[in-house]
């Protein structure tokens, strides 16, 4: 397959691009920023992987790239990511996530590219009604990030109905592992361990959210990409388990007993005054049954793999 990966220099996009190239697909990774170290490693390892600079919000650039490469499918990972980033930059979030995605979908229509897998998020659900939710949970996003991602889902559905495109949405959760760019759990804890710093968080220990190791997330994305004749257009790709942040701290301490980290009980705040909504686990039965998706990394195995990577990548 020829696959165009947007956000190909990013955390998930670079992992998707490298994995596709290593199994023999021809991949064009597109990003507004330069190739990251992890994408560079993939570019050096495989002639099947190429990189092009491109800004999703620049229609002419995106149309030209898609026309010239003519992919069989697109994996759309580029975005302004995260609640906090979207709160600090709401206009840019809408422009990149909504208008940028629309540019991509319009180019698909014009140049007859039928398949896209869009990386969506659990934020589209808004506050969870229960501790575990499936894809039928109402979409009530509350922050610009989740609102922008749900807008993309709905725009895509319109294009699917009207023009016969084939677009699926991967609703993933808190992805972690090598290269995680955002200063949140578990990165901040692992950074403190590697740098031999003390980190004592004064709240948030009770907050529960599904955490998925990046390799499992990539595996789920590829399972959605490879499947034909989907019965649904949205799949939770997660683990089905929502550890508390207190449990993550405790697991890290069993992996590295000298770690000087702790967390107090209570609710979590991204930053002062910005808290996540109630979350929990994402039910992965649909992906399990229809796609054969099964996460391989337990929390302990994923945190251990991330720690090992950080030990050999100290900066
Ligand atoms: N990491 C997570 O925990 C998580 C959770 C749920 C969903 N997602 C989704 O997964 C996708 C990838 O996230 P990530 O964690 O790899 O984030 P990331 O920030 O590492 O990657 C996003 C990439 O998009 C690129 N980008 C931003 N604006 C662009 C533009 N105008 N044109 C072209 N490229 C642009 C960035 O340069 C970056 O490399 C996103 O769509 C995100 O919403 C991520």
PDB file of N, CA and C in Angstrom, residues 3-18 20 27-32 56 74-82 96-97 100-101 104 116-120 145 149 152 168 170 172 175 181-182 214 217-218 221-222 225:
ATOM      1  N   UNK A   3       0.861   4.800   1.639  1.00  0.00           N
ATOM      2  CA  UNK A   3       0.138   5.444   2.745  1.00  0.00           C
ATOM      3  C   UNK A   3       0.760   6.795   3.054  1.00  0.00           C
ATOM      4  N   UNK A   4      -0.070   7.818   3.111  1.00  0.00           N
ATOM      5  CA  UNK A   4       0.374   9.137   3.548  1.00  0.00           C
ATOM      6  C   UNK A   4       0.032   9.271   5.028  1.00  0.00           C
ATOM      7  N   UNK A   5       1.034   9.622   5.837  1.00  0.00           N
ATOM      8  CA  UNK A   5       0.812   9.778   7.280  1.00  0.00           C
ATOM      9  C   UNK A   5       0.978  11.249   7.620  1.00  0.00           C
ATOM     10  N   UNK A   6      -0.105  11.902   8.028  1.00  0.00           N
ATOM     11  CA  UNK A   6       0.020  13.300   8.458  1.00  0.00           C
ATOM     12  C   UNK A   6       0.496  13.318   9.910  1.00  0.00           C
ATOM     13  N   UNK A   7       1.175  14.405  10.285  1.00  0.00           N
ATOM     14  CA  UNK A   7       1.752  14.441  11.634  1.00  0.00           C
ATOM     15  C   UNK A   7       2.839  13.398  11.764  1.00  0.00           C
ATOM     16  N   UNK A   8       3.493  13.117  10.635  1.00  0.00           N
ATOM     17  CA  UNK A   8       4.453  12.012  10.571  1.00  0.00           C
ATOM     18  C   UNK A   8       5.724  12.250  11.372  1.00  0.00           C
ATOM     19  N   UNK A   9       5.959  13.494  11.821  1.00  0.00           N
ATOM     20  CA  UNK A   9       7.116  13.737  12.689  1.00  0.00           C
ATOM     21  C   UNK A   9       6.730  13.613  14.159  1.00  0.00           C
ATOM     22  N   UNK A  10       5.454  13.457  14.433  1.00  0.00           N
ATOM     23  CA  UNK A  10       4.977  13.478  15.822  1.00  0.00           C
ATOM     24  C   UNK A  10       5.127  12.138  16.521  1.00  0.00           C
ATOM     25  N   UNK A  11       4.631  12.094  17.742  1.00  0.00           N
ATOM     26  CA  UNK A  11       4.774  10.918  18.623  1.00  0.00           C
ATOM     27  C   UNK A  11       4.117   9.677  17.989  1.00  0.00           C
ATOM     28  N   UNK A  12       2.838   9.757  17.700  1.00  0.00           N
ATOM     29  CA  UNK A  12       2.136   8.586  17.159  1.00  0.00           C
ATOM     30  C   UNK A  12       2.402   8.457  15.660  1.00  0.00           C
ATOM     31  N   UNK A  13       2.370   9.596  14.938  1.00  0.00           N
ATOM     32  CA  UNK A  13       2.553   9.565  13.482  1.00  0.00           C
ATOM     33  C   UNK A  13       3.887   8.947  13.084  1.00  0.00           C
ATOM     34  N   UNK A  14       4.967   9.291  13.808  1.00  0.00           N
ATOM     35  CA  UNK A  14       6.277   8.732  13.432  1.00  0.00           C
ATOM     36  C   UNK A  14       6.300   7.229  13.700  1.00  0.00           C
ATOM     37  N   UNK A  15       5.638   6.802  14.778  1.00  0.00           N
ATOM     38  CA  UNK A  15       5.600   5.356  15.080  1.00  0.00           C
ATOM     39  C   UNK A  15       4.778   4.613  14.028  1.00  0.00           C
ATOM     40  N   UNK A  16       3.677   5.206  13.586  1.00  0.00           N
ATOM     41  CA  UNK A  16       2.853   4.594  12.532  1.00  0.00           C
ATOM     42  C   UNK A  16       3.670   4.513  11.236  1.00  0.00           C
ATOM     43  N   UNK A  17       4.338   5.625  10.885  1.00  0.00           N
ATOM     44  CA  UNK A  17       5.088   5.672   9.619  1.00  0.00           C
ATOM     45  C   UNK A  17       6.205   4.633   9.614  1.00  0.00           C
ATOM     46  N   UNK A  18       6.940   4.524  10.729  1.00  0.00           N
ATOM     47  CA  UNK A  18       8.049   3.565  10.790  1.00  0.00           C
ATOM     48  C   UNK A  18       7.526   2.129  10.711  1.00  0.00           C
ATOM     49  N   UNK A  20       4.691   1.026   9.350  1.00  0.00           N
ATOM     50  CA  UNK A  20       4.201   0.733   7.997  1.00  0.00           C
ATOM     51  C   UNK A  20       5.373   0.459   7.057  1.00  0.00           C
ATOM     52  N   UNK A  27       5.631   4.748   2.283  1.00  0.00           N
ATOM     53  CA  UNK A  27       5.054   5.735   3.208  1.00  0.00           C
ATOM     54  C   UNK A  27       5.606   7.133   2.945  1.00  0.00           C
ATOM     55  N   UNK A  28       4.706   8.098   2.884  1.00  0.00           N
ATOM     56  CA  UNK A  28       5.116   9.505   2.875  1.00  0.00           C
ATOM     57  C   UNK A  28       4.631  10.129   4.178  1.00  0.00           C
ATOM     58  N   UNK A  29       5.588  10.505   5.024  1.00  0.00           N
ATOM     59  CA  UNK A  29       5.259  11.179   6.287  1.00  0.00           C
ATOM     60  C   UNK A  29       5.278  12.677   6.030  1.00  0.00           C
ATOM     61  N   UNK A  30       4.184  13.347   6.397  1.00  0.00           N
ATOM     62  CA  UNK A  30       4.071  14.791   6.155  1.00  0.00           C
ATOM     63  C   UNK A  30       3.912  15.495   7.497  1.00  0.00           C
ATOM     64  N   UNK A  31       4.634  16.587   7.675  1.00  0.00           N
ATOM     65  CA  UNK A  31       4.504  17.332   8.929  1.00  0.00           C
ATOM     66  C   UNK A  31       4.901  18.781   8.693  1.00  0.00           C
ATOM     67  N   UNK A  32       4.349  19.663   9.512  1.00  0.00           N
ATOM     68  CA  UNK A  32       4.729  21.077   9.426  1.00  0.00           C
ATOM     69  C   UNK A  32       6.129  21.280  10.003  1.00  0.00           C
ATOM     70  N   UNK A  56      -1.037  21.489   6.960  1.00  0.00           N
ATOM     71  CA  UNK A  56      -2.431  21.084   6.678  1.00  0.00           C
ATOM     72  C   UNK A  56      -3.350  22.252   6.369  1.00  0.00           C
ATOM     73  N   UNK A  74      -4.781   7.258   3.813  1.00  0.00           N
ATOM     74  CA  UNK A  74      -4.154   8.284   4.660  1.00  0.00           C
ATOM     75  C   UNK A  74      -4.358   7.883   6.115  1.00  0.00           C
ATOM     76  N   UNK A  75      -3.303   7.997   6.909  1.00  0.00           N
ATOM     77  CA  UNK A  75      -3.471   7.902   8.364  1.00  0.00           C
ATOM     78  C   UNK A  75      -3.255   9.315   8.889  1.00  0.00           C
ATOM     79  N   UNK A  76      -4.304   9.891   9.440  1.00  0.00           N
ATOM     80  CA  UNK A  76      -4.304  11.319   9.767  1.00  0.00           C
ATOM     81  C   UNK A  76      -4.027  11.523  11.258  1.00  0.00           C
ATOM     82  N   UNK A  77      -2.749  11.827  11.557  1.00  0.00           N
ATOM     83  CA  UNK A  77      -2.330  12.015  12.959  1.00  0.00           C
ATOM     84  C   UNK A  77      -2.038  13.477  13.287  1.00  0.00           C
ATOM     85  N   UNK A  78      -1.934  14.352  12.291  1.00  0.00           N
ATOM     86  CA  UNK A  78      -1.544  15.741  12.580  1.00  0.00           C
ATOM     87  C   UNK A  78      -2.662  16.456  13.319  1.00  0.00           C
ATOM     88  N   UNK A  79      -2.291  17.216  14.315  1.00  0.00           N
ATOM     89  CA  UNK A  79      -3.282  18.005  15.061  1.00  0.00           C
ATOM     90  C   UNK A  79      -2.566  18.882  16.064  1.00  0.00           C
ATOM     91  N   UNK A  80      -3.309  19.829  16.593  1.00  0.00           N
ATOM     92  CA  UNK A  80      -2.908  20.462  17.855  1.00  0.00           C
ATOM     93  C   UNK A  80      -3.527  19.573  18.914  1.00  0.00           C
ATOM     94  N   UNK A  81      -2.694  19.012  19.764  1.00  0.00           N
ATOM     95  CA  UNK A  81      -3.111  17.882  20.598  1.00  0.00           C
ATOM     96  C   UNK A  81      -3.224  18.281  22.069  1.00  0.00           C
ATOM     97  N   UNK A  82      -4.311  17.874  22.684  1.00  0.00           N
ATOM     98  CA  UNK A  82      -4.436  17.977  24.133  1.00  0.00           C
ATOM     99  C   UNK A  82      -5.323  19.127  24.575  1.00  0.00           C
ATOM    100  N   UNK A  96      -6.220  24.222  12.623  1.00  0.00           N
ATOM    101  CA  UNK A  96      -5.442  23.037  12.230  1.00  0.00           C
ATOM    102  C   UNK A  96      -6.331  21.793  12.237  1.00  0.00           C
ATOM    103  N   UNK A  97      -7.048  21.603  13.343  1.00  0.00           N
ATOM    104  CA  UNK A  97      -7.764  20.322  13.492  1.00  0.00           C
ATOM    105  C   UNK A  97      -8.982  20.247  12.579  1.00  0.00           C
ATOM    106  N   UNK A 100      -7.861  22.134   8.737  1.00  0.00           N
ATOM    107  CA  UNK A 100      -6.794  21.284   8.174  1.00  0.00           C
ATOM    108  C   UNK A 100      -7.331  19.925   7.756  1.00  0.00           C
ATOM    109  N   UNK A 101      -8.165  19.328   8.611  1.00  0.00           N
ATOM    110  CA  UNK A 101      -8.728  18.015   8.262  1.00  0.00           C
ATOM    111  C   UNK A 101      -9.665  18.136   7.068  1.00  0.00           C
ATOM    112  N   UNK A 104      -7.805  18.098   3.924  1.00  0.00           N
ATOM    113  CA  UNK A 104      -7.399  16.729   3.586  1.00  0.00           C
ATOM    114  C   UNK A 104      -8.572  15.960   2.952  1.00  0.00           C
ATOM    115  N   UNK A 116      -9.305   6.757   4.690  1.00  0.00           N
ATOM    116  CA  UNK A 116      -8.558   7.507   5.704  1.00  0.00           C
ATOM    117  C   UNK A 116      -8.870   6.940   7.083  1.00  0.00           C
ATOM    118  N   UNK A 117      -7.837   6.847   7.913  1.00  0.00           N
ATOM    119  CA  UNK A 117      -8.031   6.552   9.334  1.00  0.00           C
ATOM    120  C   UNK A 117      -7.657   7.822  10.084  1.00  0.00           C
ATOM    121  N   UNK A 118      -8.618   8.383  10.776  1.00  0.00           N
ATOM    122  CA  UNK A 118      -8.411   9.619  11.537  1.00  0.00           C
ATOM    123  C   UNK A 118      -8.206   9.266  13.004  1.00  0.00           C
ATOM    124  N   UNK A 119      -7.133   9.822  13.596  1.00  0.00           N
ATOM    125  CA  UNK A 119      -6.890   9.532  15.012  1.00  0.00           C
ATOM    126  C   UNK A 119      -7.693  10.525  15.849  1.00  0.00           C
ATOM    127  N   UNK A 120      -8.770  10.022  16.400  1.00  0.00           N
ATOM    128  CA  UNK A 120      -9.640  10.835  17.250  1.00  0.00           C
ATOM    129  C   UNK A 120      -9.257  10.574  18.710  1.00  0.00           C
ATOM    130  N   UNK A 145     -10.295  21.087  22.173  1.00  0.00           N
ATOM    131  CA  UNK A 145      -9.659  19.900  21.579  1.00  0.00           C
ATOM    132  C   UNK A 145     -10.703  18.844  21.201  1.00  0.00           C
ATOM    133  N   UNK A 149     -12.143  17.664  17.446  1.00  0.00           N
ATOM    134  CA  UNK A 149     -12.017  16.287  16.960  1.00  0.00           C
ATOM    135  C   UNK A 149     -13.391  15.701  16.603  1.00  0.00           C
ATOM    136  N   UNK A 152     -14.445  17.003  13.284  1.00  0.00           N
ATOM    137  CA  UNK A 152     -13.813  16.262  12.170  1.00  0.00           C
ATOM    138  C   UNK A 152     -14.575  14.959  11.921  1.00  0.00           C
ATOM    139  N   UNK A 168     -12.511   6.005   8.837  1.00  0.00           N
ATOM    140  CA  UNK A 168     -12.740   5.488  10.194  1.00  0.00           C
ATOM    141  C   UNK A 168     -12.061   6.389  11.221  1.00  0.00           C
ATOM    142  N   UNK A 170     -10.304   6.408  14.980  1.00  0.00           N
ATOM    143  CA  UNK A 170      -9.716   5.662  16.096  1.00  0.00           C
ATOM    144  C   UNK A 170      -9.827   6.547  17.333  1.00  0.00           C
ATOM    145  N   UNK A 172      -8.692   6.941  20.675  1.00  0.00           N
ATOM    146  CA  UNK A 172      -7.737   6.401  21.619  1.00  0.00           C
ATOM    147  C   UNK A 172      -7.725   7.246  22.885  1.00  0.00           C
ATOM    148  N   UNK A 175      -2.071   8.025  25.442  1.00  0.00           N
ATOM    149  CA  UNK A 175      -1.026   7.188  24.856  1.00  0.00           C
ATOM    150  C   UNK A 175       0.305   7.574  25.517  1.00  0.00           C
ATOM    151  N   UNK A 181       5.581  13.670  23.807  1.00  0.00           N
ATOM    152  CA  UNK A 181       6.087  15.035  23.871  1.00  0.00           C
ATOM    153  C   UNK A 181       5.492  15.891  24.999  1.00  0.00           C
ATOM    154  N   UNK A 182       4.339  15.531  25.498  1.00  0.00           N
ATOM    155  CA  UNK A 182       3.643  16.443  26.424  1.00  0.00           C
ATOM    156  C   UNK A 182       3.995  16.184  27.882  1.00  0.00           C
ATOM    157  N   UNK A 214       2.286   3.025  23.375  1.00  0.00           N
ATOM    158  CA  UNK A 214       2.239   3.486  21.979  1.00  0.00           C
ATOM    159  C   UNK A 214       2.245   2.330  20.969  1.00  0.00           C
ATOM    160  N   UNK A 217      -1.179   1.119  20.540  1.00  0.00           N
ATOM    161  CA  UNK A 217      -1.990   2.103  19.817  1.00  0.00           C
ATOM    162  C   UNK A 217      -1.726   1.979  18.305  1.00  0.00           C
ATOM    163  N   UNK A 218      -0.442   1.873  17.944  1.00  0.00           N
ATOM    164  CA  UNK A 218      -0.091   1.723  16.520  1.00  0.00           C
ATOM    165  C   UNK A 218      -0.701   0.434  15.967  1.00  0.00           C
ATOM    166  N   UNK A 221      -4.310   1.033  15.271  1.00  0.00           N
ATOM    167  CA  UNK A 221      -4.497   1.898  14.093  1.00  0.00           C
ATOM    168  C   UNK A 221      -4.314   1.069  12.816  1.00  0.00           C
ATOM    169  N   UNK A 222      -3.273   0.231  12.804  1.00  0.00           N
ATOM    170  CA  UNK A 222      -3.017  -0.585  11.607  1.00  0.00           C
ATOM    171  C   UNK A 222      -4.104  -1.637  11.396  1.00  0.00           C
ATOM    172  N   UNK A 225      -6.778   0.197   9.749  1.00  0.00           N
ATOM    173  CA  UNK A 225      -6.367   0.500   8.365  1.00  0.00           C
ATOM    174  C   UNK A 225      -6.482  -0.726   7.464  1.00  0.00           C
TER     175      UNK A 225
END
